[in-house]
């Protein structure tokens, strides 16, 4: 090493450059060659060896890479470039502790080196060891008294108090926070506080300790004003709130509102302070008791003195009305009639699309009757009746707003079928009129101004479909939406709604088209994945689904490594105000339910659709590195990142239970994940028993360890089998209700009920027994084989029955049960495919065993002596062959049946459709034709894909 | 009518309606995270009374030491939900950002805009932004402009001096570029 350090580092840098360059552009093979070339001349050059390790790692040659890196690490390098390369490798392999060790060694040889210490600090940050962080930060500060380092140690102390292992003990938490405060106090005394982030941190520490008065004093003090002039005023009023200083808050809010009259957050605080002042006893005699009159006067004065009409004070007045009523105060007397106020608001702001959301805020506070009469008044106010049309874009927006509110008030839901149909027709007409009158000169990036009519129409048609149990209405709505989409290509509401309807009808091709059209990327893959990705498992297409999972998983894995570096970044930028927030965000991404569910489904999907020979399939299986013995999902930390509000809705407020429905669906999704991950692990134990994972394979030569390990495998298998039946038992007892399908926007049912209804539990339970019996050669084996083949027959029958049923439904309503049937068919095929894969593995193993047995007779005899007459390996092999023969026969029957599966019949008579639109008959014909073609094509694609799957499986079990 | 606060990380789970606007770039996670971590006080979100995200702005500013160098602020993203347009959300966000930049005594604020984004151009011009240079093929599907707004520090309007003449002749330039590209393609093919 000494020799190496002595050499000219610039020279080495030049020689290493080609290796770096090749790695950068991803030319790993060339990088490996270059590094080897360099190592021939300078065999001890550590950085070159580390780079060789990195190249090997990137090439997937893990064992060699590991050896190479290990050797370098053991020499305890100190030069920066080697350390950087090594820590890069460890980050890639997610062995973050090793980076810590690396720098610890380096520091020992180079105590007090600022750069190395900073690296060590960051390596502790990555593993979230706050205590060690603190120590290193102090060393850094000693080496180089920079403010940043001092505050690194302060924040590390804070984190020990609020996030570290001791944070759950109140006394410890208190201690740490007090220490952190003392540290900053000292710094303040010495006049060393420098910037806004440091001031923020101090405030934060005070608030964490509930020292609000101190925080207030600091915030309003001179130092803070100097360092942190941009401190959000929300800090001020939140402190006043917790301090209960309502009078001051009241004055402050009035000042703020005078300056900015359109701030809802200010009004909310203002009103709260008014109501608190009302409650407070008149403390001193100089002040008259507070009345809400003052509040009302203030609002009226703002309204009167504003030149430009802003929504703020009007909404605040409505809020005041609502709050007064909630406390049985005389709202009407002070402010006036509620309906009148709403109508006034509507007159002023009804031409803005946000008006609906604004008015909706106040609807829950009035009775159903009042809501409906209010809706009628607004509709009347809009001045549009069945015989008149809106005269301008603004007028139309008012009408739209009135209609949306009537739906929210539950007016539409009570109409009769004929009325609803007439209403739908009117909406269509309004859409078309609005489109031709006001929507012709739009940019392709703008949404059509009359599009909301069509969205509302689709919702109405869903209500009809639900009420009449007939899919025709919704199909018509889908055609309408597709028509709208042609006029208004950037309207994502229409795309989302069409996507939903396609899924409802099991039309995966249409759904995929809409999903692609939405162009969901980056973090949207997480928050919006539920509209498509989450509906794909068991939808009827395995490989199509797999591609979708891939795109989603790629986002998560790529961003995972980046996320580690961001935390380091928060320290580099000293962004104390964002650290906690970022850590929580990072955890939410890492534990996203969608991410975990997608990875499990992707693995199952791979097992179902593997199509190579046994060896290829097994190596694919090994590459998945499923370790059935340990459950890698941190169930308690899973996070629900879905953005359910992205989809627009105006459903009757009294029938929408957003929060409850969200929770219900989330709970069920978690149960589904439990089932699926357990299925995966259980199935993996079947394979592992016969084909031990490579790590175990290395020990194969020693019979004892092998036996022991296989004992472990058996124990795992039995344990998982128990959990499998236990889980099913629990889920049946839990008696989950299917998700409500009351409105178009509601989430589709989860797969929970499907999974419980289909014979998964029984099949894999029996399969576990078969695998065990086959392994031990138990006498019950014949019985078990019979049992399994009966199960297979049942599944085959279910498959045939579902398809027959589906074909029969075609006579009544081709779409109503389509999705359900497709799911059942897919589930049957999933079970049979997994079974086929297992049989092929068992067969291969038993055959090779039988062969080796005949060669090495003495060992075989010796074994047979101490066991009570197990069935011979040859016979077992025969049995497996027989099972394969039976399965092949059943799969062929399935294949014959699936060929008879007819595409869904669609409502041909859409006579009413487009009658009111200004469409030419040709346009109508092509539109409906296109939608119908999508359904047909989707069915054909699915059948082709499933038949290919069947063919692969037949090949797999054909011997 | 709105709530104004710092844009926070979890807002990214909820900004879908804005992200689907065809004029909004699909920035990746690292873009957002680095901006937010580096300039935490410069990112803001505006929420509707029902807590829906109406719009947000991510800003940055150069922290380099002063000198002759003209320090500036830059608007990295400005997005407003289409349902909340024409309510002054965009100008409110920008004005707040300008205020912050004035406080920090920057010389000017800059931003990029698509050539086709007419309504955005109208907004910026109404606030005093001036076209500074034309950026051919700046966006995958469009050309862009770089706009600048001189702040109070820049008394003499120095920051606009480098304004490129090509703005006036951008059509000529564009056509020349297209021609060159066509020729290049032709040459490469043969």
mmCIF file of N, CA, C and O in Angstrom, chain B residues 18-76:
data_model
loop_
_atom_site.group_PDB
_atom_site.id
_atom_site.type_symbol
_atom_site.label_atom_id
_atom_site.label_comp_id
_atom_site.label_asym_id
_atom_site.label_seq_id
_atom_site.Cartn_x
_atom_site.Cartn_y
_atom_site.Cartn_z
ATOM 1 N N UNK B 18 -52.922 17.157 -11.874
ATOM 2 C CA UNK B 18 -52.040 18.156 -12.468
ATOM 3 C C UNK B 18 -51.018 17.498 -13.380
ATOM 4 O O UNK B 18 -50.660 18.035 -14.419
ATOM 5 N N UNK B 19 -50.589 16.318 -12.982
ATOM 6 C CA UNK B 19 -49.554 15.650 -13.769
ATOM 7 C C UNK B 19 -50.076 15.239 -15.137
ATOM 8 O O UNK B 19 -49.305 15.053 -16.064
ATOM 9 N N UNK B 20 -51.404 15.078 -15.259
ATOM 10 C CA UNK B 20 -51.955 14.661 -16.545
ATOM 11 C C UNK B 20 -52.124 15.816 -17.508
ATOM 12 O O UNK B 20 -52.532 15.624 -18.639
ATOM 13 N N UNK B 21 -51.864 17.018 -17.065
ATOM 14 C CA UNK B 21 -51.956 18.138 -17.985
ATOM 15 C C UNK B 21 -50.866 17.977 -19.040
ATOM 16 O O UNK B 21 -49.701 17.805 -18.710
ATOM 17 N N UNK B 22 -51.254 18.004 -20.307
ATOM 18 C CA UNK B 22 -50.247 17.741 -21.347
ATOM 19 C C UNK B 22 -49.106 18.755 -21.361
ATOM 20 O O UNK B 22 -48.039 18.457 -21.883
ATOM 21 N N UNK B 23 -49.310 19.923 -20.788
ATOM 22 C CA UNK B 23 -48.233 20.912 -20.788
ATOM 23 C C UNK B 23 -47.256 20.726 -19.625
ATOM 24 O O UNK B 23 -46.225 21.377 -19.560
ATOM 25 N N UNK B 24 -47.606 19.879 -18.710
ATOM 26 C CA UNK B 24 -46.716 19.661 -17.563
ATOM 27 C C UNK B 24 -45.758 18.533 -17.906
ATOM 28 O O UNK B 24 -46.170 17.463 -18.331
ATOM 29 N N UNK B 25 -44.478 18.793 -17.721
ATOM 30 C CA UNK B 25 -43.482 17.752 -18.000
ATOM 31 C C UNK B 25 -43.604 16.621 -16.980
ATOM 32 O O UNK B 25 -43.954 16.852 -15.831
ATOM 33 N N UNK B 26 -43.283 15.397 -17.419
ATOM 34 C CA UNK B 26 -43.238 14.285 -16.462
ATOM 35 C C UNK B 26 -41.851 14.238 -15.864
ATOM 36 O O UNK B 26 -40.975 13.558 -16.378
ATOM 37 N N UNK B 27 -41.659 14.982 -14.827
ATOM 38 C CA UNK B 27 -40.335 14.951 -14.212
ATOM 39 C C UNK B 27 -40.204 13.705 -13.368
ATOM 40 O O UNK B 27 -41.179 13.214 -12.809
ATOM 41 N N UNK B 28 -38.987 13.209 -13.243
ATOM 42 C CA UNK B 28 -38.829 12.013 -12.425
ATOM 43 C C UNK B 28 -38.679 12.403 -10.959
ATOM 44 O O UNK B 28 -38.577 13.573 -10.603
ATOM 45 N N UNK B 29 -38.670 11.380 -10.154
ATOM 46 C CA UNK B 29 -38.670 11.596 -8.716
ATOM 47 C C UNK B 29 -37.457 12.404 -8.285
ATOM 48 O O UNK B 29 -37.552 13.294 -7.438
ATOM 49 N N UNK B 30 -36.308 12.109 -8.882
ATOM 50 C CA UNK B 30 -35.101 12.767 -8.394
ATOM 51 C C UNK B 30 -35.140 14.264 -8.694
ATOM 52 O O UNK B 30 -34.602 15.062 -7.937
ATOM 53 N N UNK B 31 -35.818 14.639 -9.754
ATOM 54 C CA UNK B 31 -35.976 16.060 -10.050
ATOM 55 C C UNK B 31 -36.683 16.756 -8.885
ATOM 56 O O UNK B 31 -36.201 17.737 -8.336
ATOM 57 N N UNK B 32 -37.819 16.186 -8.504
ATOM 58 C CA UNK B 32 -38.593 16.787 -7.423
ATOM 59 C C UNK B 32 -37.810 16.785 -6.117
ATOM 60 O O UNK B 32 -37.725 17.787 -5.414
ATOM 61 N N UNK B 33 -37.254 15.620 -5.810
ATOM 62 C CA UNK B 33 -36.626 15.482 -4.496
ATOM 63 C C UNK B 33 -35.443 16.426 -4.355
ATOM 64 O O UNK B 33 -35.321 17.138 -3.357
ATOM 65 N N UNK B 34 -34.596 16.473 -5.378
ATOM 66 C CA UNK B 34 -33.431 17.354 -5.229
ATOM 67 C C UNK B 34 -33.848 18.820 -5.122
ATOM 68 O O UNK B 34 -33.321 19.552 -4.296
ATOM 69 N N UNK B 35 -34.835 19.212 -5.936
ATOM 70 C CA UNK B 35 -35.286 20.607 -5.850
ATOM 71 C C UNK B 35 -35.826 20.899 -4.451
ATOM 72 O O UNK B 35 -35.530 21.931 -3.855
ATOM 73 N N UNK B 36 -36.632 19.983 -3.953
ATOM 74 C CA UNK B 36 -37.275 20.255 -2.675
ATOM 75 C C UNK B 36 -36.292 20.238 -1.521
ATOM 76 O O UNK B 36 -36.446 20.961 -0.544
ATOM 77 N N UNK B 37 -35.289 19.377 -1.643
ATOM 78 C CA UNK B 37 -34.316 19.313 -0.556
ATOM 79 C C UNK B 37 -33.359 20.496 -0.598
ATOM 80 O O UNK B 37 -32.918 20.989 0.432
ATOM 81 N N UNK B 38 -33.058 20.933 -1.810
ATOM 82 C CA UNK B 38 -32.091 22.001 -1.908
ATOM 83 C C UNK B 38 -32.710 23.367 -1.625
ATOM 84 O O UNK B 38 -32.082 24.222 -1.030
ATOM 85 N N UNK B 39 -33.968 23.524 -2.053
ATOM 86 C CA UNK B 39 -34.618 24.835 -1.863
ATOM 87 C C UNK B 39 -35.961 24.659 -1.173
ATOM 88 O O UNK B 39 -37.001 24.945 -1.761
ATOM 89 N N UNK B 40 -35.934 24.163 0.053
ATOM 90 C CA UNK B 40 -37.198 23.797 0.701
ATOM 91 C C UNK B 40 -38.160 24.964 0.842
ATOM 92 O O UNK B 40 -39.353 24.801 0.774
ATOM 93 N N UNK B 41 -37.621 26.151 1.035
ATOM 94 C CA UNK B 41 -38.500 27.281 1.302
ATOM 95 C C UNK B 41 -39.066 27.869 0.008
ATOM 96 O O UNK B 41 -39.890 28.764 0.049
ATOM 97 N N UNK B 42 -38.607 27.369 -1.126
ATOM 98 C CA UNK B 42 -39.033 27.966 -2.385
ATOM 99 C C UNK B 42 -40.119 27.163 -3.095
ATOM 100 O O UNK B 42 -40.536 27.516 -4.181
ATOM 101 N N UNK B 43 -40.534 26.052 -2.499
ATOM 102 C CA UNK B 43 -41.597 25.295 -3.149
ATOM 103 C C UNK B 43 -42.895 25.529 -2.401
ATOM 104 O O UNK B 43 -42.919 25.520 -1.182
ATOM 105 N N UNK B 44 -43.955 25.779 -3.155
ATOM 106 C CA UNK B 44 -45.235 26.050 -2.505
ATOM 107 C C UNK B 44 -46.360 25.290 -3.173
ATOM 108 O O UNK B 44 -46.311 25.018 -4.365
ATOM 109 N N UNK B 45 -47.363 24.998 -2.376
ATOM 110 C CA UNK B 45 -48.560 24.367 -2.906
ATOM 111 C C UNK B 45 -49.744 25.250 -2.550
ATOM 112 O O UNK B 45 -49.751 25.891 -1.513
ATOM 113 N N UNK B 46 -50.747 25.261 -3.430
ATOM 114 C CA UNK B 46 -51.998 25.955 -3.131
ATOM 115 C C UNK B 46 -53.106 24.925 -3.107
ATOM 116 O O UNK B 46 -53.230 24.121 -4.029
ATOM 117 N N UNK B 47 -53.867 24.922 -2.025
ATOM 118 C CA UNK B 47 -54.931 23.928 -1.877
ATOM 119 C C UNK B 47 -56.292 24.595 -1.873
ATOM 120 O O UNK B 47 -56.440 25.721 -1.405
ATOM 121 N N UNK B 48 -57.276 23.870 -2.377
ATOM 122 C CA UNK B 48 -58.648 24.365 -2.348
ATOM 123 C C UNK B 48 -59.209 24.142 -0.937
ATOM 124 O O UNK B 48 -58.633 23.385 -0.156
ATOM 125 N N UNK B 49 -60.344 24.782 -0.624
ATOM 126 C CA UNK B 49 -60.917 24.572 0.708
ATOM 127 C C UNK B 49 -61.201 23.093 1.017
ATOM 128 O O UNK B 49 -61.179 22.690 2.173
ATOM 129 N N UNK B 50 -61.450 22.276 -0.019
ATOM 130 C CA UNK B 50 -61.659 20.849 0.267
ATOM 131 C C UNK B 50 -60.338 20.074 0.268
ATOM 132 O O UNK B 50 -60.332 18.851 0.174
ATOM 133 N N UNK B 51 -59.245 20.788 0.348
ATOM 134 C CA UNK B 51 -57.898 20.234 0.472
ATOM 135 C C UNK B 51 -57.373 19.581 -0.797
ATOM 136 O O UNK B 51 -56.374 18.883 -0.771
ATOM 137 N N UNK B 52 -58.081 19.771 -1.906
ATOM 138 C CA UNK B 52 -57.546 19.303 -3.181
ATOM 139 C C UNK B 52 -56.403 20.226 -3.595
ATOM 140 O O UNK B 52 -56.474 21.432 -3.386
ATOM 141 N N UNK B 53 -55.393 19.627 -4.226
ATOM 142 C CA UNK B 53 -54.266 20.429 -4.699
ATOM 143 C C UNK B 53 -54.712 21.249 -5.914
ATOM 144 O O UNK B 53 -55.197 20.697 -6.890
ATOM 145 N N UNK B 54 -54.610 22.568 -5.814
ATOM 146 C CA UNK B 54 -54.989 23.414 -6.954
ATOM 147 C C UNK B 54 -53.795 23.705 -7.844
ATOM 148 O O UNK B 54 -53.936 23.831 -9.059
ATOM 149 N N UNK B 55 -52.651 23.856 -7.221
ATOM 150 C CA UNK B 55 -51.478 24.158 -8.019
ATOM 151 C C UNK B 55 -50.233 24.129 -7.154
ATOM 152 O O UNK B 55 -50.332 24.097 -5.919
ATOM 153 N N UNK B 56 -49.071 24.117 -7.790
ATOM 154 C CA UNK B 56 -47.837 24.182 -7.021
ATOM 155 C C UNK B 56 -46.731 24.813 -7.854
ATOM 156 O O UNK B 56 -46.825 24.876 -9.083
ATOM 157 N N UNK B 57 -45.743 25.266 -7.137
ATOM 158 C CA UNK B 57 -44.588 25.870 -7.799
ATOM 159 C C UNK B 57 -43.324 25.344 -7.122
ATOM 160 O O UNK B 57 -43.248 25.289 -5.902
ATOM 161 N N UNK B 58 -42.376 24.911 -7.931
ATOM 162 C CA UNK B 58 -41.073 24.556 -7.380
ATOM 163 C C UNK B 58 -40.074 25.590 -7.900
ATOM 164 O O UNK B 58 -40.002 25.821 -9.105
ATOM 165 N N UNK B 59 -39.364 26.193 -6.989
ATOM 166 C CA UNK B 59 -38.420 27.203 -7.426
ATOM 167 C C UNK B 59 -37.012 26.858 -7.021
ATOM 168 O O UNK B 59 -36.783 25.978 -6.185
ATOM 169 N N UNK B 60 -36.061 27.514 -7.622
ATOM 170 C CA UNK B 60 -34.678 27.374 -7.186
ATOM 171 C C UNK B 60 -34.006 28.732 -7.304
ATOM 172 O O UNK B 60 -34.541 29.642 -7.939
ATOM 173 N N UNK B 61 -32.862 28.850 -6.678
ATOM 174 C CA UNK B 61 -32.141 30.107 -6.809
ATOM 175 C C UNK B 61 -30.665 29.776 -6.699
ATOM 176 O O UNK B 61 -30.293 28.788 -6.076
ATOM 177 N N UNK B 62 -29.844 30.596 -7.326
ATOM 178 C CA UNK B 62 -28.419 30.275 -7.207
ATOM 179 C C UNK B 62 -27.885 30.887 -5.923
ATOM 180 O O UNK B 62 -28.262 31.984 -5.523
ATOM 181 N N UNK B 63 -27.054 30.081 -5.266
ATOM 182 C CA UNK B 63 -26.570 30.520 -3.963
ATOM 183 C C UNK B 63 -25.147 31.035 -4.049
ATOM 184 O O UNK B 63 -24.542 31.338 -3.034
ATOM 185 N N UNK B 64 -24.647 31.140 -5.256
ATOM 186 C CA UNK B 64 -23.243 31.513 -5.425
ATOM 187 C C UNK B 64 -22.962 32.866 -4.777
ATOM 188 O O UNK B 64 -23.847 33.702 -4.650
ATOM 189 N N UNK B 65 -21.732 33.050 -4.385
ATOM 190 C CA UNK B 65 -21.366 34.291 -3.716
ATOM 191 C C UNK B 65 -21.517 35.458 -4.689
ATOM 192 O O UNK B 65 -21.334 35.302 -5.907
ATOM 193 N N UNK B 66 -21.858 36.618 -4.137
ATOM 194 C CA UNK B 66 -22.098 37.768 -4.996
ATOM 195 C C UNK B 66 -20.801 38.250 -5.628
ATOM 196 O O UNK B 66 -19.728 37.730 -5.387
ATOM 197 N N UNK B 67 -20.909 39.247 -6.405
ATOM 198 C CA UNK B 67 -19.775 39.789 -7.143
ATOM 199 C C UNK B 67 -20.415 40.521 -8.286
ATOM 200 O O UNK B 67 -21.496 41.084 -8.129
ATOM 201 N N UNK B 68 -19.801 40.456 -9.413
ATOM 202 C CA UNK B 68 -20.447 41.060 -10.562
ATOM 203 C C UNK B 68 -21.589 40.202 -11.082
ATOM 204 O O UNK B 68 -22.441 40.648 -11.805
ATOM 205 N N UNK B 69 -21.515 38.957 -10.668
ATOM 206 C CA UNK B 69 -22.463 37.969 -11.143
ATOM 207 C C UNK B 69 -23.893 38.362 -10.794
ATOM 208 O O UNK B 69 -24.191 38.769 -9.688
ATOM 209 N N UNK B 70 -24.790 38.213 -11.750
ATOM 210 C CA UNK B 70 -26.182 38.556 -11.478
ATOM 211 C C UNK B 70 -26.893 37.342 -10.898
ATOM 212 O O UNK B 70 -27.128 36.355 -11.587
ATOM 213 N N UNK B 71 -27.245 37.419 -9.621
ATOM 214 C CA UNK B 71 -27.933 36.299 -8.986
ATOM 215 C C UNK B 71 -29.393 36.263 -9.440
ATOM 216 O O UNK B 71 -29.987 37.301 -9.662
ATOM 217 N N UNK B 72 -29.926 35.061 -9.557
ATOM 218 C CA UNK B 72 -31.299 34.987 -10.057
ATOM 219 C C UNK B 72 -32.063 33.842 -9.405
ATOM 220 O O UNK B 72 -31.487 32.948 -8.795
ATOM 221 N N UNK B 73 -33.369 33.924 -9.550
ATOM 222 C CA UNK B 73 -34.227 32.827 -9.134
ATOM 223 C C UNK B 73 -34.794 32.167 -10.365
ATOM 224 O O UNK B 73 -34.867 32.787 -11.425
ATOM 225 N N UNK B 74 -35.169 30.904 -10.245
ATOM 226 C CA UNK B 74 -35.686 30.207 -11.416
ATOM 227 C C UNK B 74 -36.926 29.411 -11.034
ATOM 228 O O UNK B 74 -36.938 28.727 -10.009
ATOM 229 N N UNK B 75 -37.943 29.534 -11.850
ATOM 230 C CA UNK B 75 -39.163 28.755 -11.610
ATOM 231 C C UNK B 75 -39.008 27.421 -12.344
ATOM 232 O O UNK B 75 -38.994 27.386 -13.568
ATOM 233 N N UNK B 76 -38.878 26.337 -11.587
ATOM 234 C CA UNK B 76 -38.645 25.039 -12.234
ATOM 235 C C UNK B 76 -39.942 24.417 -12.723
ATOM 236 O O UNK B 76 -39.992 23.856 -13.807
#
